[in-house]
Coordinates of C-alpha atoms in Angstrom, one line a residue:
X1 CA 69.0 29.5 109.1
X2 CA 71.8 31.4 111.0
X3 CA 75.0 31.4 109.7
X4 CA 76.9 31.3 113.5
X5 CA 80.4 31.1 111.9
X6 CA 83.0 30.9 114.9
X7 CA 85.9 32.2 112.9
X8 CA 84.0 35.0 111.5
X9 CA 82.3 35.4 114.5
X10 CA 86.0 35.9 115.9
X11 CA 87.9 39.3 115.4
X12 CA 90.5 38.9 112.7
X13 CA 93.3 38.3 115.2
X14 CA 91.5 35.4 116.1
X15 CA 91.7 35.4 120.5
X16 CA 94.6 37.6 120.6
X17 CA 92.7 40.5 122.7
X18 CA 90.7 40.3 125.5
X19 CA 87.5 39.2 124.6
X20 CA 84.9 39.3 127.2
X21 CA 81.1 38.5 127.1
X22 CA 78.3 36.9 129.2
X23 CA 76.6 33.8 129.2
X24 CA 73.8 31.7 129.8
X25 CA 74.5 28.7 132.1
X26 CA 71.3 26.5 132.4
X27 CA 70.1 26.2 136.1
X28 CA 72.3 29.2 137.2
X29 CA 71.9 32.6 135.3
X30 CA 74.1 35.0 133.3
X31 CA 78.0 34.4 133.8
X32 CA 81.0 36.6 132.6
X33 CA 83.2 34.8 130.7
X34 CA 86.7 35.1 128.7
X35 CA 87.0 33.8 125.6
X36 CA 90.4 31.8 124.7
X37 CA 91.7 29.9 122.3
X38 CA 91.8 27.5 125.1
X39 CA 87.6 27.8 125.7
X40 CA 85.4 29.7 127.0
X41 CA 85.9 30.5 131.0
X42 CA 83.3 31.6 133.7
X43 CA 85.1 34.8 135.7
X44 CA 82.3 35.5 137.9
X45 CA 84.1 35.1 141.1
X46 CA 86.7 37.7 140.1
X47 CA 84.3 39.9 137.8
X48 CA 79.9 39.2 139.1
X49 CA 79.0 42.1 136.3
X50 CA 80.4 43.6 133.4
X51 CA 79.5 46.8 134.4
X52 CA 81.7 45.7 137.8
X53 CA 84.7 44.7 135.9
X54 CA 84.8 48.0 133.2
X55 CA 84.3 49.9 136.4
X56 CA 87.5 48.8 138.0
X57 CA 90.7 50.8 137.3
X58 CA 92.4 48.1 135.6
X59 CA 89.8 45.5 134.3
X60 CA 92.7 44.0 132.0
X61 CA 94.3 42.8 134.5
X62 CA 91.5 41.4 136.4
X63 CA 90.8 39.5 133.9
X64 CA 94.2 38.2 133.5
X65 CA 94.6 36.9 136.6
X66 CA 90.6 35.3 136.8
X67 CA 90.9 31.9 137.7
X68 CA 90.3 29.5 134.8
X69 CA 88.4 26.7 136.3
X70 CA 85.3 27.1 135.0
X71 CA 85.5 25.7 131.5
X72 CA 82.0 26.9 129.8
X73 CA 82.7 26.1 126.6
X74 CA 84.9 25.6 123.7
X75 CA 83.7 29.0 121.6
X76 CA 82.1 26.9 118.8
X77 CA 79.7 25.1 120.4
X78 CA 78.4 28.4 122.6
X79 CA 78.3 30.2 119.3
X80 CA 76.0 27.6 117.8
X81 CA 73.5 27.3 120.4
X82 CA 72.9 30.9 120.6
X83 CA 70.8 30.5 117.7
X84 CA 67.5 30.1 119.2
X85 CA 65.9 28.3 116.5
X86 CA 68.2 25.3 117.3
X87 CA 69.4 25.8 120.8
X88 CA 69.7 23.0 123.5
X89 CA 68.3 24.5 126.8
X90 CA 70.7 22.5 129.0
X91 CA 73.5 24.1 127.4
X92 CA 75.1 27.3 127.9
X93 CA 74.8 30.0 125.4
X94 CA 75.7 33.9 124.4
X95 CA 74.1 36.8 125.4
X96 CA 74.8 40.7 125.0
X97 CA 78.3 41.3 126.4
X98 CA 77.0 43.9 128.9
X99 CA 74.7 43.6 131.7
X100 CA 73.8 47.2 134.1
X101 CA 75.5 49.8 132.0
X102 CA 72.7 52.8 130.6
X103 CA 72.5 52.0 126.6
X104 CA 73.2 55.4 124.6
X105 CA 73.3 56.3 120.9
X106 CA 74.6 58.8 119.4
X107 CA 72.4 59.8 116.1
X108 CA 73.1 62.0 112.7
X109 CA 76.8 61.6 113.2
X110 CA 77.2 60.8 109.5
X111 CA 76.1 63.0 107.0
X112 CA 74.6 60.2 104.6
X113 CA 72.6 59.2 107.7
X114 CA 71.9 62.8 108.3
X115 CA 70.5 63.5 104.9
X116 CA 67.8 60.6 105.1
X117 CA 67.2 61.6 108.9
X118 CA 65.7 64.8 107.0
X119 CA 64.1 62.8 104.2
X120 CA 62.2 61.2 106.7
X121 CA 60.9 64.0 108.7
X122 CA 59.5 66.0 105.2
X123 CA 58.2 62.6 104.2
X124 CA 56.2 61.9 107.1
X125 CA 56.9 58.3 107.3
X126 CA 55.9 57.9 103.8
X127 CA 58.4 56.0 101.8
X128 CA 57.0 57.0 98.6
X129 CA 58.0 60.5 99.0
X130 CA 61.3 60.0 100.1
X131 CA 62.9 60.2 96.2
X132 CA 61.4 63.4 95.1
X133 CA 62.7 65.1 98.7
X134 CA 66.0 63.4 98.4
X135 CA 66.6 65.5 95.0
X136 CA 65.2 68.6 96.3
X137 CA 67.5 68.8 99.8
X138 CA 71.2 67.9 97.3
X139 CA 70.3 70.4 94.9
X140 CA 69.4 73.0 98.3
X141 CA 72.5 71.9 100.2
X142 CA 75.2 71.7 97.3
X143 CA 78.7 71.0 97.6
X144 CA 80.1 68.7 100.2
X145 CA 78.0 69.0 103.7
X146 CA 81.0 66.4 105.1
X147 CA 83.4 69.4 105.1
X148 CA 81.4 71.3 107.4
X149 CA 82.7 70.8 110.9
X150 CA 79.6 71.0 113.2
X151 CA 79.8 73.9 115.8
X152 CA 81.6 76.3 113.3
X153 CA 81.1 79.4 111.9
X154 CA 81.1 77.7 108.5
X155 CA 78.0 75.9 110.0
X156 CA 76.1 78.4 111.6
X157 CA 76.2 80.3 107.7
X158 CA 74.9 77.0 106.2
X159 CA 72.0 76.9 109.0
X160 CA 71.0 80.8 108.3
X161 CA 71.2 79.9 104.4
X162 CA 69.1 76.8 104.8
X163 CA 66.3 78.6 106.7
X164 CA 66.0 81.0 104.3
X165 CA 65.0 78.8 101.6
X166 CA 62.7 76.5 104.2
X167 CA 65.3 73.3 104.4
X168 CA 66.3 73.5 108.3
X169 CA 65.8 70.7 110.2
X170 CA 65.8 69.4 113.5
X171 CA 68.1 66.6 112.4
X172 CA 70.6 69.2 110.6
X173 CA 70.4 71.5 113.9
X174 CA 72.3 68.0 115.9
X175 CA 74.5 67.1 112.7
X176 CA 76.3 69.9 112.3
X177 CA 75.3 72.4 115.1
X178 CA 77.2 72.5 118.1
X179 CA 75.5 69.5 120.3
X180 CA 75.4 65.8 119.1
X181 CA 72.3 64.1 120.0
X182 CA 72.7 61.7 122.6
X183 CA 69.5 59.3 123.3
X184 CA 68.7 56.7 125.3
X185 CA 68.5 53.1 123.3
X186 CA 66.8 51.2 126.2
X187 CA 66.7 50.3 129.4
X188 CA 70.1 48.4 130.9
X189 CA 69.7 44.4 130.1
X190 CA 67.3 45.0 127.4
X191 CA 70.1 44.5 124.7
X192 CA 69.8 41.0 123.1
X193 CA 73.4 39.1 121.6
X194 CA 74.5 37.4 118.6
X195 CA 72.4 34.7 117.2
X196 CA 69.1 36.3 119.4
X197 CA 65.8 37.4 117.1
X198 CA 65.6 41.5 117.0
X199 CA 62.6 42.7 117.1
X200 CA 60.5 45.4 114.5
X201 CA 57.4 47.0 115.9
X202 CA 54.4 45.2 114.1
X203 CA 53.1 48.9 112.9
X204 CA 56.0 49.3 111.2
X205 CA 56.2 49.3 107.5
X206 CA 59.4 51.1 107.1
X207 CA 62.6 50.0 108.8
X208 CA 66.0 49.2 108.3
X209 CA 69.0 48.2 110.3
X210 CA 71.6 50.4 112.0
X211 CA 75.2 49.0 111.9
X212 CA 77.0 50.7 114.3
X213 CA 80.2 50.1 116.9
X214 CA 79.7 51.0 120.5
X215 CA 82.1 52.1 122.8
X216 CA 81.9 50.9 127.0
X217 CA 82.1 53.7 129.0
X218 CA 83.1 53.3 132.4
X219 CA 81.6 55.9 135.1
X220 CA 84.8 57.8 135.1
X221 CA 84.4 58.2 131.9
X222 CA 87.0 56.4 130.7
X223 CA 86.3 54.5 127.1
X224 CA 87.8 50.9 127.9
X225 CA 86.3 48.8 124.8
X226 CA 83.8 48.3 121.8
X227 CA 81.2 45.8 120.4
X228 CA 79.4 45.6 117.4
X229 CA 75.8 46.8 117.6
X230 CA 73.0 47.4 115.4
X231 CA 70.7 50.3 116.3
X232 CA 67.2 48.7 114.8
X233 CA 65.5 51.8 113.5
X234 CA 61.9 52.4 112.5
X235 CA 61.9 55.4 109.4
X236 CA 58.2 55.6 109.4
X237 CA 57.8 56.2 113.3
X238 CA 60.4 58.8 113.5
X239 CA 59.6 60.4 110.0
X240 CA 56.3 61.2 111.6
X241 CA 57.0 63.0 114.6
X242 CA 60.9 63.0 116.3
X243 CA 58.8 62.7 119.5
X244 CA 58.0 59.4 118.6
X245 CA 61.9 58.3 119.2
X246 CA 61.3 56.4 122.1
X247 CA 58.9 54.3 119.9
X248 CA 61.3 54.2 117.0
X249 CA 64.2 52.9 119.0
X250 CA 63.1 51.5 122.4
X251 CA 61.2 47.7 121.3
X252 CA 61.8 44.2 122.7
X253 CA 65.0 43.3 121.0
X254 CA 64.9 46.2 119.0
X255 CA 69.0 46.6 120.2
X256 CA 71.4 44.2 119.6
X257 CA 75.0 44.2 120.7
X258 CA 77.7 41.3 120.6
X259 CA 79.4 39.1 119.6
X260 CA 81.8 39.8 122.1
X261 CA 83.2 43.0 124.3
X262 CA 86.9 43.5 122.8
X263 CA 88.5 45.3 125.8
X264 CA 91.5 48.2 124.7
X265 CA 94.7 46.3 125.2
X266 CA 98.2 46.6 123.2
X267 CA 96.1 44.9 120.4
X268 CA 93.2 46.8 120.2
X269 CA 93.0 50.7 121.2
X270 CA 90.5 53.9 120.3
X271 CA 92.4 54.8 117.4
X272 CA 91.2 50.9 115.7
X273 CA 88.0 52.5 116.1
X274 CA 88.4 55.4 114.2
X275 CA 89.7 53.8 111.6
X276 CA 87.2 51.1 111.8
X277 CA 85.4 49.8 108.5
X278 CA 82.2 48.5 109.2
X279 CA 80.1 45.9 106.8
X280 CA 76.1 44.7 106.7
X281 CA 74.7 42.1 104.7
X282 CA 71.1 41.4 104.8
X283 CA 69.5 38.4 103.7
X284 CA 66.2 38.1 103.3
X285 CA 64.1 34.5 102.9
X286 CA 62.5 36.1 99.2
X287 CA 66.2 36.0 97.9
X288 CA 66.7 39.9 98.6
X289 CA 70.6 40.7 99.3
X290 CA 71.1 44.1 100.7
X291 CA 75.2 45.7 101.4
X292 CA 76.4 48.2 103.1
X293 CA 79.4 49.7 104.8
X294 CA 79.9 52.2 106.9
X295 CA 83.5 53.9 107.5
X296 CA 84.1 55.0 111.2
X297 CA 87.0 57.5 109.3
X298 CA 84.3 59.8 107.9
X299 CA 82.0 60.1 111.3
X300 CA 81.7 64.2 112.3
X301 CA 82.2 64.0 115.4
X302 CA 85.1 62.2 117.1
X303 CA 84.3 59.2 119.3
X304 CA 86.0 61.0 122.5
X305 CA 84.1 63.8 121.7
X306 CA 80.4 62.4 121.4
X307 CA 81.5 60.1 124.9
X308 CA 82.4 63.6 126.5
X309 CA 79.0 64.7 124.9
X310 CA 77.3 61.6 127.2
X311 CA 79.1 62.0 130.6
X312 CA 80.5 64.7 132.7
X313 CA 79.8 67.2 135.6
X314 CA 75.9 67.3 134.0
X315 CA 75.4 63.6 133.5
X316 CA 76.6 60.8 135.2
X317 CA 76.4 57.0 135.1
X318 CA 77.2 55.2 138.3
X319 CA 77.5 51.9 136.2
X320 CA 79.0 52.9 133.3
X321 CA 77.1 53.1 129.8
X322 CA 77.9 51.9 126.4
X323 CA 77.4 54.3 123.1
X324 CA 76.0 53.6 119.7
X325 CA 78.4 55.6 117.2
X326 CA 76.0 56.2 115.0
X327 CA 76.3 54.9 111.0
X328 CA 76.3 56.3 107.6
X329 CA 74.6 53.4 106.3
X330 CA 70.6 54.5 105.2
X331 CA 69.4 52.2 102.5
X332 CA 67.7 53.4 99.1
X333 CA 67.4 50.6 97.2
X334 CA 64.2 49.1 96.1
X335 CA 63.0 45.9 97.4
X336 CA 59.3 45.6 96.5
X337 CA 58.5 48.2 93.9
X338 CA 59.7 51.5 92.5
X339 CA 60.6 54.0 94.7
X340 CA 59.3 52.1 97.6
X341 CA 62.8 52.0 99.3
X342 CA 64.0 49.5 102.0
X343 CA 62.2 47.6 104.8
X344 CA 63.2 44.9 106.4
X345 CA 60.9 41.4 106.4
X346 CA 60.4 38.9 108.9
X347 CA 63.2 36.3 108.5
X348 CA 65.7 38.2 107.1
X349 CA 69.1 37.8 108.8
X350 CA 71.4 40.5 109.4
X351 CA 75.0 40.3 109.8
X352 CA 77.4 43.3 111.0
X353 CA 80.8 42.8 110.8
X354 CA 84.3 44.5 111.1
X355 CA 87.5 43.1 111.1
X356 CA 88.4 43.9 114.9
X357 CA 85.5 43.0 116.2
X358 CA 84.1 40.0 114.2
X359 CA 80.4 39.5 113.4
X360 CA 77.3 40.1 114.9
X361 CA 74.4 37.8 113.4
X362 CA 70.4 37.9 114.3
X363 CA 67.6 37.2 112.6
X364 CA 64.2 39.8 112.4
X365 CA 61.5 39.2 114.3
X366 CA 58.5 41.4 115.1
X367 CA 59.1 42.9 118.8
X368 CA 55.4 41.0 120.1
X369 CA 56.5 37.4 118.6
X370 CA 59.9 36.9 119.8
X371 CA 60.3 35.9 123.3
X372 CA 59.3 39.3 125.5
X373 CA 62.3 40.5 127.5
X374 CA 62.1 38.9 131.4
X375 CA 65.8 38.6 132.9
X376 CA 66.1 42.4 134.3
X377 CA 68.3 44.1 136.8
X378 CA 66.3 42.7 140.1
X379 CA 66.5 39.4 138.6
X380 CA 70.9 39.7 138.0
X381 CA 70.4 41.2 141.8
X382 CA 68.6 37.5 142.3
X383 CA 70.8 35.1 140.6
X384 CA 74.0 36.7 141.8
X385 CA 73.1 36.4 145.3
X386 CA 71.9 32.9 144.9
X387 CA 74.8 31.9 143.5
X388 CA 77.1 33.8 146.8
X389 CA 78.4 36.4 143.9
X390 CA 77.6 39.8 145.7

């Protein structure tokens, strides 16, 4: 069972930022709400869309001065029945905190991750290989591949070094060459929240969990908050052919963001980010226990930097668009057999946590069992309209 633990679920600071998400109210649609100390508060009238509200030029003080007559909630009780398994349908419950914003990641902005991005691609999917390849690239590479800033000279002699002995790779041409790879996660509302089954493609037989923060991006480019987020991965998929990323990344409920949007405020800025610590546990129903961490202070590539890498005179996103990080968490460790590696199971719950940001909880699924994604953009367009929002 889920674990949907309210003061976990809560930043550290408890509801001293500005803590926005969306909800589900039975028999009217998806509502953004506040979350206070006080409850949980509907602000559609002032805000209709979260991609609306992080559009505006102050969205803190929009949602300030949002009226608070809409009591949703007390946090607890929409926390617990977001938890499929035991929800009540005639009660309100939590969905991903953003609604029409693009979904982005960033990938190999870590060079742990970046390593096993290339074990991968020379193992072909094939977990068993991935040991022997492992050894061979840290004896190739040598020294300390997290000094090397990406775009420098000292970078460009590594790459010329590494082709000469046959170790270059696509994934070491976007970790430390001059562009970051920006792709897209999925479509806008495809994003499931806390307590929601992810989904695994059912082909896959090597997989693991990304725990990541991502950043809301307004369209001006302007980063106004973060979320918790884990960027569901499929090793075998990629390892086979980078062309197959849509496949790897792109499944029903294959992305999961939540618990909450945590807006920059005097509590909570850019810099908390970049020296954001970042934990996983995985759980697994065969008694499997699987840590992690991932430490925003050793990324490659600054936050601003991979947001000014997204948007700008090239690239733009009328409704803003939130950004995967990227992680340094790849896990090695053997769950069924020697040198077999990671994968996730069905059942297994995952929980991502950091300290500003509180916990984001699912439970996998495989992408054609849990309930298929329905509620898109025309359907928002729909329910606002009904309900005299737009």
């Amino acid at each position: 069972m889920l674990h949907l633990d309210p003061a976990r679920s809560l930043p550290e600071d408890g509801y001293a930022g500005t803590l926005i998400g969306r909800a589900w109210l039975p028999d009217e649609g998806p509502a953004v709400v506040v979350v206070r100390k006080e409850g949980v508060f509907d602000i559609s009238r002032a805000a209709p869309t979260v991609a609306g509200l992080l559009n505006e030029p102050d969205c803190d003080a929009i949602v300030a001065t949002a009226p608070r007559d809409r009591r949703v909630a007390d946090f607890a009780t929409l926390l617990a029945n977001s938890d499929p398994a035991r929800r009540d349908p005639t009660r309100p419950w939590l969905l991903a905190p953003i609604d029409l914003q693009a979904v982005k990641a960033a990938g190999v902005t870590f060079v742990r991750s970046l390593l096993e991005r290339v074990v991968e691609e020379q193992a072909r999917g094939d977990p068993a290989r991935a040991a022997a390849i492992r050894a061979a690239l840290d004896a190739a590479i040598g020294g300390d591949l997290a000094a090397v800033k990406p775009g420098s000279p000292a970078a460009a002699r590594l790459k010329a070094a590494l082709q000469e002995r046959g170790m270059w790779s696509q994934y070491l041409e976007v970790g430390i060459g001059p562009d970051a790879e920006i792709f897209t996660k999925c479509q806008p509302m495809a994003s499931v929240g806390t307590g929601a089954d992810i989904g695994l493609h059912p082909q896959s037989a090597w997989n693991n969990p990304e725990p990541e923060i991502v950043l809301a991006v307004s369209a001006a480019g302007r980063i106004v908050g973060a979320a918790l987020g884990n960027d569901v991965n499929l090793r075998d998929f990629e390892g086979r052919s980078a062309l197959l990323l849509g496949k790897a990344k792109d499944n029903n409920g294959s992305s999961a963001i939540g618990p909450l949007l945590r807006l920059f405020d005097d509590s909570f800025s850019l810099d908390d980010v970049r020296r954001a610590e970042v934990s996983l546990e995985v759980r697994g129903e065969d008694g499997f226990v699987l840590h992690g961490s991932s430490s925003l202070g050793m990324i490659s590539r600054d936050p601003a930097d991979l947001v000014a890498e997204a948007i700008g005179p090239a690239h733009q996103y009328p409704d803003g668009f939130v950004l995967f990080l990227g992680t340094m968490f790849a896990p090695t460790e053997d769950r069924d057999g020697a040198g077999q590696g990671f994968t996730h199971k069905e059942g297994d719950i995952v929980t991502i946590a950091s300290p500003k940001l509180g916990a984001l909880v699912n439970r996998i699924g495989r992408s054609d069992r849990i309930p298929p994604w329905e509620f898109g953009a025309l359907a928002l367009m729909r329910s606002l309209a009904r309900r005299g929002l737009l």
